[in-house]
Amino acid sequence: MTEEEFLAAYDPSAFPPVAVTVDVVVLTIRDEQLNVLLVRRGEAPYEGRWALPGGFVRPDEDLAAGAQRELAEETGVGARLRRVHLEQLASYGAPRRDPRMRVVSVAYLAFVPDLPEPAAGTDARESAWVPVAGLGLPDAAGAPGRPVRQRPGATRGLAFDHAQILADGLERARSKLEYTPLATRFVGEEFTIAELRRVYETVWDDSLHAGNFHRKVLSVPGFMESTGVTTDRGGSRGGPRSRLYRAGDARLLHPALLRPSREDSIR
Amino acid sequence: MTEEEFLAAYDPSAFPPVAVTVDVVVLTIRDEQLNVLLVRRGEAPYEGRWALPGGFVRPDEDLAAGAQRELAEETGVGARLRRVHLEQLASYGAPRRDPRMRVVSVAYLAFVPDLPEPAAGTDARESAWVPVAGLGLPDAAGAPGRPVRQRPGATRGLAFDHAQILADGLERARSKLEYTPLATRFVGEEFTIAELRRVYETVWDDSLHAGNFHRKVLSVPGFMESTGVTTDRGGSRGGPRSRLYRAGDARLLHPALLRPSREDSIR
DNA sequence: CGAGAAATACTCACTATGAGAGGAACTGGC
DNA sequence: GCCAGTTCCTCTCATAGTGAGTATTTCTCG
């Protein structure tokens, strides 16, 4: 009995035709800006529009493996590289989100360091890093955030419901920086505290008190691990050489680094 | 062109046969114990085993609507009832998690108050509230929790990978109690601070300092709203009447109520 | 060399937390 | 009706964590 026969014999009416895809929100920081990896669609629907990299889940592939494969195909990064973080974000399955048929998409979220090659995809699709600012995203679904003034037509840039997926991914990323050391996935193996602070400032889109940030990250156990080395030169605009650190072994930050007061967005 | 023809004409090989189901982790508190709603399977595979309530997503149904329907079918609770919380948990799609065919399951998590009727399902399936303690669950997937000594065979009680889904749901529930007011979804419309404390103690499986808890919940803006009324009688074992509160309008707790030190589980 | 900038280290006021103590109100049992 | 025990609620105190500001020193750039 083939799989198809089994399927048909079991109870065909109970298995409405559904396709399952994996989409990946790949975030990185380039030029002090939070960027997302997008690919331009070469076919209908939404032909010519930007979309999140993704595709159908293969028959013998785990969901996470599919996401890893998509990530590797588009970035050239072997996702086994330890410096990449990949986690499941959420699933999206509104009945008509894809006009062709019922498609349920399992979205993943990835943090990668600034890559040398600018998204050298292995296939023919055009892909690019796009700054998330200026995409005019809707609110994250479950996130009780302050309403964002949405520029008309701005989200039309993204295909399907990918603007929503991206918004949810951004909210997850912002939140994850609070209580996990994942900010270190955006920088190199060795980094300065100022580099790390700029990651936080970029993702949170807020400025932080340098002194307090310094004190804080050094006081959280397991967050930073000293290399004993400093940078070769001071900053490009002056200032002393800074010490280099590695990510420590903490998987949760305690106490957490909380975002600057979101008092307004709590209700 | 029917949907099937479209599907076939498009690129059949690109759509491996996959079924999408919705499973729901429904939690409630009964007799000072955290309970989960389970149904007994009436057919192979895992015939006779307990499983999470769930089923196939219908063709024109949103994922959340499917979860709501499953919840309503099994509990009799019209999930529109404001006192129920329902959120997406995660998706599970390992290639052979269901021996019949590839099944991707989108899991949801629900918090319901102690229901009058003991899970009066509308269909013939046997269903029951089962205390989660003693199920011998595996660790939550992404949760860096302390390794739980797993009793051999204990998790064989649950069908498919539902023990894992339940474990992930529990970890999510424990975490959500920290920074959201969702503990109030486990109690009635009006509740005492002690009732709320017992929710936290039950879900976190830890005892809390009554005085500090009292001060804390009252100091978090928007968490508690006074009714100006007290209970008719004191507690069954003595003590004064306690004041009754309603849930306030906060959607996030700030500052959060953190679980008693998990220092060990941070690395 | 001087101006400006950044890394790091302080201080200080304020808030939040954990632990404990104690008064007052109530229960059930005798 | 009284007592012992329980619970609600409040308060204190020591300690930890945070936001804001300042100071010192070491750099780069022009």
XYZ file of C-alpha atoms (C1' of nucleotides) in Angstrom:
594
model
C 0.000 0.000 0.000
C 1.517 3.305 -0.971
C 1.153 6.316 1.185
C -1.375 7.786 -1.218
C -3.510 4.663 -1.137
C -3.383 4.607 2.625
C -4.415 8.199 2.700
C -7.275 7.627 0.282
C -8.466 4.483 2.036
C -8.445 6.011 5.448
C -10.975 8.775 5.090
C -10.338 11.135 2.231
C -12.938 13.628 3.297
C -11.153 14.086 6.586
C -7.970 15.293 4.877
C -8.780 18.479 3.054
C -6.000 19.373 0.656
C -3.492 21.438 2.562
C 0.080 22.333 1.827
C 2.571 23.001 4.581
C 5.360 25.456 4.022
C 8.173 26.870 6.102
C 8.971 30.570 6.047
C 11.963 32.085 7.777
C 12.396 35.551 9.221
C 16.169 35.958 9.033
C 17.385 38.987 10.938
C 20.800 40.549 10.929
C 22.311 43.930 11.647
C 23.991 45.815 8.825
C 25.147 49.414 9.039
C 23.510 49.903 12.438
C 20.178 48.855 10.971
C 18.067 45.805 11.569
C 17.746 43.964 8.268
C 15.570 41.090 7.138
C 16.351 38.706 4.320
C 13.790 38.896 1.535
C 13.462 37.217 -1.838
C 11.665 38.570 -4.849
C 8.869 36.349 -6.091
C 9.264 35.223 -9.693
C 5.763 33.880 -10.148
C 2.127 34.573 -9.387
C 0.623 35.284 -7.017
C 2.374 38.425 -5.830
C 4.825 38.183 -8.713
C 7.614 40.692 -8.331
C 6.857 41.339 -4.682
C 9.269 40.753 -1.855
C 8.578 37.763 0.367
C 10.163 35.861 3.195
C 12.346 32.978 2.060
C 10.461 29.731 2.365
C 9.097 26.704 0.607
C 7.314 23.435 0.941
C 8.281 21.027 3.642
C 9.791 17.926 2.113
C 8.247 14.556 2.813
C 10.952 13.281 5.127
C 12.050 16.539 6.591
C 11.369 17.841 10.048
C 9.939 21.359 10.235
C 13.104 22.726 11.825
C 15.225 20.964 9.202
C 13.179 22.619 6.484
C 13.729 26.014 8.039
C 17.444 25.308 8.344
C 17.561 24.268 4.700
C 15.805 27.441 3.561
C 18.154 29.495 5.682
C 21.198 27.761 4.250
C 19.958 28.042 0.657
C 19.419 31.764 0.900
C 22.330 32.834 3.023
C 24.971 30.301 2.186
C 25.380 29.864 5.904
C 25.591 26.283 6.958
C 23.074 26.700 9.717
C 24.957 24.184 11.777
C 27.321 27.073 12.312
C 27.038 27.668 15.997
C 26.692 31.392 15.665
C 23.232 31.143 14.121
C 20.092 31.006 16.194
C 16.970 29.397 14.762
C 13.686 28.948 16.585
C 10.092 28.322 15.686
C 8.035 31.490 15.606
C 4.401 30.626 14.938
C 2.111 29.122 12.321
C -0.156 30.966 9.938
C -3.080 29.265 8.298
C -5.898 31.642 7.467
C -8.031 29.917 4.825
C -7.313 32.340 2.005
C -3.853 33.600 2.837
C -2.632 31.957 -0.386
C -5.099 32.328 -3.263
C -4.003 29.078 -4.881
C -4.945 26.690 -2.121
C -4.996 26.174 1.580
C -1.458 26.698 2.818
C -0.374 26.500 6.416
C 2.981 28.106 6.955
C 5.186 27.370 9.921
C 7.350 30.432 10.451
C 10.820 30.337 11.948
C 12.973 33.125 13.303
C 16.728 33.297 12.771
C 19.435 35.603 14.094
C 22.649 35.698 12.086
C 25.773 37.848 12.348
C 26.502 40.352 9.604
C 27.465 38.020 6.780
C 30.422 38.676 4.483
C 28.559 37.929 1.263
C 25.333 39.864 0.799
C 22.884 36.950 0.786
C 24.487 34.845 -1.903
C 21.594 32.559 -2.697
C 22.306 29.305 -4.463
C 19.304 29.501 -6.718
C 18.258 32.040 -9.292
C 15.938 34.014 -7.065
C 16.905 37.560 -6.323
C 17.424 38.044 -2.630
C 18.494 40.979 -0.528
C 18.897 42.326 2.950
C 16.236 44.944 3.528
C 16.136 47.323 6.501
C 12.980 46.625 8.464
C 12.525 50.287 9.250
C 10.530 51.789 6.445
C 8.573 48.650 5.702
C 5.640 50.099 7.635
C 4.758 46.923 9.447
C 1.491 46.091 11.179
C 1.447 45.296 14.871
C 2.609 41.972 16.119
C -0.360 39.689 16.652
C -0.232 38.896 20.312
C 1.832 41.869 21.241
C -0.051 44.598 22.974
C 2.194 47.193 21.463
C 1.443 50.792 20.861
C -0.395 51.258 17.565
C 2.007 52.034 14.753
C 0.940 54.696 12.315
C 0.887 52.709 9.140
C 1.744 54.376 5.908
C -0.841 53.466 3.291
C 0.392 50.911 0.852
C 3.638 50.430 2.637
C 2.945 46.855 3.640
C 1.892 46.035 0.124
C 5.553 45.480 -0.437
C 5.421 42.048 1.118
C 3.608 39.060 -0.367
C 0.913 37.036 1.405
C 0.716 37.761 5.128
C 4.461 38.063 5.388
C 4.263 41.572 6.805
C 2.387 40.139 9.754
C 4.835 37.270 10.142
C 7.731 39.696 10.061
C 6.047 41.928 12.618
C 5.537 38.972 14.916
C 9.149 37.964 14.403
C 10.380 41.423 15.288
C 8.333 41.495 18.448
C 9.693 38.080 19.384
C 13.234 39.251 18.691
C 12.806 42.361 20.816
C 11.430 40.307 23.633
C 14.087 37.604 23.385
C 16.831 40.177 23.795
C 15.421 40.966 27.195
C 15.781 37.613 28.836
C 18.211 35.622 26.679
C 21.774 36.303 25.551
C 20.741 36.047 21.895
C 21.940 39.556 21.127
C 25.361 37.940 20.921
C 24.210 36.079 17.806
C 24.186 39.347 15.922
C 27.851 40.112 16.560
C 31.073 38.274 15.938
C 32.657 35.651 18.114
C 34.432 38.357 20.092
C 32.771 41.661 20.681
C 32.896 44.791 22.775
C 30.238 45.898 25.171
C 29.529 48.876 22.952
C 28.911 46.589 19.965
C 26.480 44.620 22.062
C 24.793 47.783 23.207
C 24.345 48.894 19.632
C 22.628 45.577 18.906
C 20.145 46.293 21.655
C 19.680 49.860 20.528
C 19.139 48.783 16.944
C 16.652 46.007 17.660
C 14.771 47.978 20.290
C 15.029 51.184 18.316
C 15.847 53.090 21.460
C 18.967 54.553 22.987
C 20.406 53.115 26.152
C 22.460 54.624 28.942
C 25.985 53.435 28.169
C 27.182 53.336 31.751
C 24.202 51.468 33.083
C 24.306 49.017 30.196
C 27.956 48.358 30.889
C 27.341 47.692 34.561
C 24.334 45.572 33.804
C 25.693 43.127 31.247
C 28.810 42.535 33.331
C 26.734 41.827 36.410
C 24.486 39.221 34.814
C 26.095 35.870 35.556
C 27.112 33.886 32.496
C 26.358 36.606 29.974
C 29.823 37.941 29.200
C 33.118 36.129 29.344
C 36.273 38.181 29.267
C 38.957 37.420 26.699
C 41.556 39.539 28.468
C 42.227 41.267 25.167
C 41.330 44.728 23.906
C 40.666 46.047 20.437
C 43.715 47.165 18.445
C 42.447 50.660 18.042
C 39.972 52.963 19.689
C 36.685 53.815 18.059
C 36.732 55.528 14.679
C 35.645 58.748 16.291
C 37.953 58.526 19.266
C 37.876 56.954 22.669
C 40.045 54.342 24.330
C 40.463 50.763 23.192
C 37.737 48.585 24.562
C 37.887 45.127 26.058
C 36.749 42.147 24.083
C 34.330 39.570 25.413
C 32.854 36.275 24.342
C 29.323 35.035 25.003
C 29.140 33.146 28.284
C 27.268 29.954 29.000
C 24.034 31.484 30.294
C 20.905 30.551 28.404
C 18.688 32.925 30.301
C 19.592 36.343 31.640
C 18.890 36.825 35.291
C 18.060 39.464 36.067
C 16.758 40.349 32.635
C 17.581 43.484 30.645
C 14.215 45.135 30.334
C 13.353 47.501 27.528
C 12.989 51.155 28.483
C 9.595 51.741 30.040
C 6.757 50.529 27.933
C 4.255 51.777 30.464
C 1.952 52.929 27.712
C 1.828 49.575 25.988
C 0.870 47.554 29.006
C -2.866 48.053 28.842
C -11.114 24.236 -12.426
C -11.699 22.642 -9.089
C -9.291 23.066 -6.288
C -8.050 19.508 -6.785
C -7.388 20.098 -10.469
C -5.562 23.272 -9.711
C -3.492 21.485 -7.145
C -2.680 18.643 -9.529
C -1.941 20.937 -12.430
C 0.318 23.170 -10.447
C 3.067 20.812 -9.412
C 1.899 17.701 -7.613
C 5.344 16.703 -6.520
C 5.700 19.960 -4.696
C 2.748 19.174 -2.451
C 3.555 16.061 -0.510
C 0.446 14.688 1.182
C 0.210 16.324 4.565
C -2.635 16.632 6.997
C -2.931 19.555 9.369
C -4.514 19.073 12.757
C -5.129 21.246 15.770
C -4.449 19.962 19.274
C -5.347 21.875 22.395
C -3.702 21.825 25.802
C -6.589 22.855 28.043
C -5.490 23.631 31.575
C -7.587 24.222 34.621
C -7.196 23.981 38.367
C -9.284 21.458 40.272
C -8.775 20.578 43.931
C -5.583 22.625 44.164
C -4.091 20.641 41.289
C -3.240 21.624 37.765
C -5.326 19.491 35.421
C -5.248 18.948 31.700
C -8.138 17.845 29.548
C -7.501 14.506 27.859
C -9.585 12.255 25.650
C -9.251 8.535 25.272
C -8.523 7.382 21.748
C -11.067 4.997 20.315
C -9.046 3.905 17.306
C -5.581 2.959 16.155
C -2.927 4.106 16.454
C -2.552 4.445 20.215
C -6.028 2.987 20.712
C -7.094 3.255 24.315
C -4.391 5.793 25.178
C -5.046 9.270 26.452
C -4.437 12.115 24.017
C -4.907 15.841 23.777
C -8.227 16.846 22.247
C -7.783 17.768 18.639
C -8.727 17.079 15.071
C -8.329 18.033 11.478
C -8.567 21.637 10.468
C -11.640 22.165 8.358
C -11.301 23.577 4.865
C -12.709 27.003 5.616
C -11.622 27.304 9.179
C -8.845 29.422 10.601
C -6.373 27.622 12.844
C -7.527 29.510 15.911
C -11.154 28.804 15.017
C -10.363 25.116 14.840
C -8.784 25.203 18.263
C -11.772 27.092 19.606
C -14.113 24.496 18.122
C -12.173 21.630 19.668
C -12.174 23.395 22.981
C -15.913 24.011 22.821
C -16.681 20.450 21.737
C -14.806 18.924 24.632
C -15.604 21.323 27.430
C -19.013 22.600 26.495
C -17.567 26.033 27.061
C -18.553 28.433 24.393
C -15.011 29.673 23.930
C -16.355 33.112 23.200
C -16.839 33.195 26.930
C -14.532 35.953 27.942
C -13.076 34.021 30.814
C -11.241 31.601 28.557
C -7.777 32.291 27.250
C -6.658 30.621 24.035
C -3.318 31.152 22.343
C -1.196 29.369 19.813
C 1.520 27.276 21.397
C 3.695 25.754 18.668
C 3.604 23.361 15.745
C 4.816 19.789 15.676
C 5.670 18.078 12.441
C 8.286 15.364 12.832
C 7.969 13.109 9.797
C 6.806 10.007 11.634
C 5.016 11.418 14.625
C 1.828 9.844 13.278
C 2.410 6.403 11.766
C -0.450 6.767 9.291
C 0.848 9.715 7.329
C 2.592 13.019 7.590
C 0.640 15.108 10.064
C 1.564 18.594 11.143
C -0.191 19.599 14.304
C -0.664 23.180 15.391
C -0.970 23.135 19.165
C -2.956 25.678 21.145
C -2.938 26.433 24.837
C -6.078 27.274 26.810
C -6.680 28.401 30.381
C -10.179 27.829 31.722
C -11.726 28.284 35.160
C -12.802 25.234 37.111
C -15.835 24.165 35.132
C -19.069 23.046 36.747
C -19.517 19.982 34.548
C -16.545 17.636 34.431
C -15.662 17.938 30.758
C -19.038 17.168 29.290
C -17.995 16.427 25.746
C -20.631 16.592 23.056
C -19.375 13.537 21.214
C -19.013 9.964 22.351
C -15.342 10.115 23.249
C -14.446 9.608 26.841
C -12.771 12.669 28.223
C -11.472 13.611 31.624
C -9.525 16.128 33.635
C -6.215 14.588 34.580
C -3.771 16.060 37.108
C -0.542 16.852 35.267
C 1.526 15.820 38.249
C 2.231 12.142 37.944
C 2.202 12.138 34.173
C 5.997 12.052 34.190
C 6.485 14.578 31.454
C 9.623 15.253 29.415
C 11.252 18.646 29.436
C 9.785 21.481 27.496
C 11.528 21.824 24.143
C 13.033 25.257 24.248
C 12.994 25.535 27.980
C 16.338 25.184 29.616
C 14.793 23.622 32.674
C 16.426 21.302 35.111
C 16.405 17.730 33.812
C 13.449 15.805 35.161
C 14.085 12.248 36.185
C 11.681 10.453 33.931
C 9.989 7.344 35.187
C 10.253 4.621 32.559
C 7.042 4.114 30.716
C 5.333 6.986 32.408
C 5.027 9.064 29.287
C 3.688 6.102 27.382
C 0.361 7.175 28.758
C -0.048 9.851 26.116
C -0.479 9.175 22.422
C 1.797 10.522 19.689
C 4.139 13.281 20.911
C 1.457 14.712 23.125
C 3.589 14.392 26.241
C 6.047 16.789 24.648
C 3.295 19.165 23.577
C 1.872 19.131 27.075
C 5.302 19.770 28.567
C 5.794 22.735 26.257
C 2.344 23.993 27.177
C 3.085 23.774 30.872
C 6.326 25.662 30.506
C 4.519 28.327 28.510
C 1.813 28.523 31.161
C 4.338 28.893 33.963
C 6.111 31.607 32.077
C 2.937 33.465 31.112
C 1.915 33.730 34.737
C 5.035 35.758 35.338
C 4.384 38.646 33.036
C 0.682 38.511 32.179
C -2.442 38.582 34.345
C -3.590 35.249 32.900
C -3.648 33.583 36.308
C -7.011 35.290 36.647
C -8.356 33.029 33.901
C -8.136 30.097 36.267
C -10.400 31.645 38.895
C -13.914 33.023 38.870
C -14.993 36.500 37.873
C -14.403 37.699 41.431
C -11.628 36.228 43.475
C -9.560 36.752 46.594
C -5.854 37.367 46.632
C -5.367 34.035 48.369
C -7.202 32.247 45.560
C -4.940 33.931 43.064
C -1.899 32.999 45.107
C -2.976 29.387 45.122
C -3.169 29.518 41.314
C 0.428 30.642 41.162
C 1.494 28.070 43.722
C -0.288 25.311 41.856
C 1.027 26.149 38.414
C 4.547 26.902 39.603
C 4.491 24.011 42.070
C 6.130 26.179 44.683
C 4.987 27.997 47.771
C 4.941 31.777 47.889
C 5.281 34.249 50.730
C 1.695 35.316 51.358
C 2.510 38.812 52.584
C 4.870 39.634 49.763
C 2.466 38.225 47.180
C -0.287 40.382 48.606
C 1.804 43.529 48.439
C 3.031 42.664 44.980
C -0.211 41.991 43.145
C -1.801 45.093 44.599
C 1.144 47.228 43.555
C 1.189 46.136 39.904
C -0.899 48.698 38.050
C -3.960 47.291 36.336
C -3.688 43.798 37.743
C -6.310 43.848 40.467
C -9.487 45.885 40.640
C -11.273 46.136 43.953
C -14.955 45.239 44.163
C -15.338 46.802 47.601
C -16.929 43.555 48.739
C -15.652 40.771 50.953
C -16.438 37.092 51.090
C -19.458 36.125 53.193
C -17.467 33.904 55.440
C -13.865 33.451 56.456
C -11.805 30.546 55.208
C -12.937 27.041 56.102
C -10.113 26.741 58.574
C -10.525 30.165 60.082
C -9.220 33.624 59.344
C -11.000 36.852 58.537
C -13.179 37.452 55.507
C -11.103 38.455 52.553
C -11.710 41.168 50.019
C -12.864 40.308 46.544
C -11.199 41.621 43.406
C -11.754 41.532 39.692
C -9.095 41.334 37.000
C -7.944 44.797 35.960
C -7.260 46.024 32.455
C -3.525 45.342 32.328
C -2.370 43.001 29.600
C 1.181 42.825 30.855
C 2.372 42.898 34.432
C 4.961 45.515 35.178
C 6.952 44.764 37.117
C 6.527 41.057 36.533
C 6.000 38.429 39.195
C 9.074 36.276 38.820
C 9.179 32.652 39.831
C 11.233 31.857 42.920
C 14.892 31.702 41.951
C 15.590 29.398 39.080
C 19.292 30.108 39.312
C 20.095 26.489 38.570
C 18.077 26.370 35.399
C 19.667 29.353 33.769
C 22.715 27.674 32.288
C 48.484 69.725 20.041
C 43.523 70.533 21.063
C 38.657 69.220 20.564
C 35.612 65.859 20.791
C 34.240 61.155 21.617
C 33.994 56.898 23.808
C 35.140 53.169 27.554
C 34.866 52.485 32.086
C 33.920 53.492 36.800
C 31.784 55.991 40.176
C 27.794 58.211 43.158
C 23.111 58.932 44.639
C 18.205 58.553 44.993
C 14.633 55.615 44.323
C 12.238 51.278 43.614
C 11.633 46.404 44.208
C 12.283 42.224 46.780
C 12.687 38.473 50.451
C 12.102 37.510 55.127
C 10.021 38.090 59.223
C 6.688 39.935 62.808
C 2.265 41.116 64.478
C -2.576 42.639 64.921
C -7.177 41.539 63.947
C -10.917 38.583 62.297
C -12.658 34.456 61.801
C -13.296 29.101 62.037
C -14.329 24.706 64.257
C -14.280 21.992 68.447
C -15.288 21.615 73.060
C -19.276 30.944 74.842
C -14.537 30.347 74.830
C -10.148 28.786 73.070
C -6.752 27.282 69.809
C -5.508 27.602 65.478
C -5.735 29.683 60.927
C -5.747 33.296 57.682
C -5.953 38.192 55.912
C -3.599 42.047 55.825
C -0.130 45.406 57.161
C 4.269 46.796 58.486
C 9.412 46.867 59.051
C 14.058 46.176 57.686
C 17.983 44.767 55.028
C 19.465 44.034 50.509
C 19.436 44.136 45.491
C 18.575 46.439 41.195
C 17.737 50.677 38.306
C 17.925 55.353 36.082
C 20.361 59.457 35.901
C 24.202 61.959 36.273
C 29.341 62.823 36.750
C 34.277 61.964 36.414
C 38.509 60.050 34.564
C 41.151 58.371 31.216
C 42.418 57.058 26.544
C 41.839 57.424 22.194
C 41.085 59.555 16.901
C 40.878 63.179 13.875
C 42.173 67.434 12.014
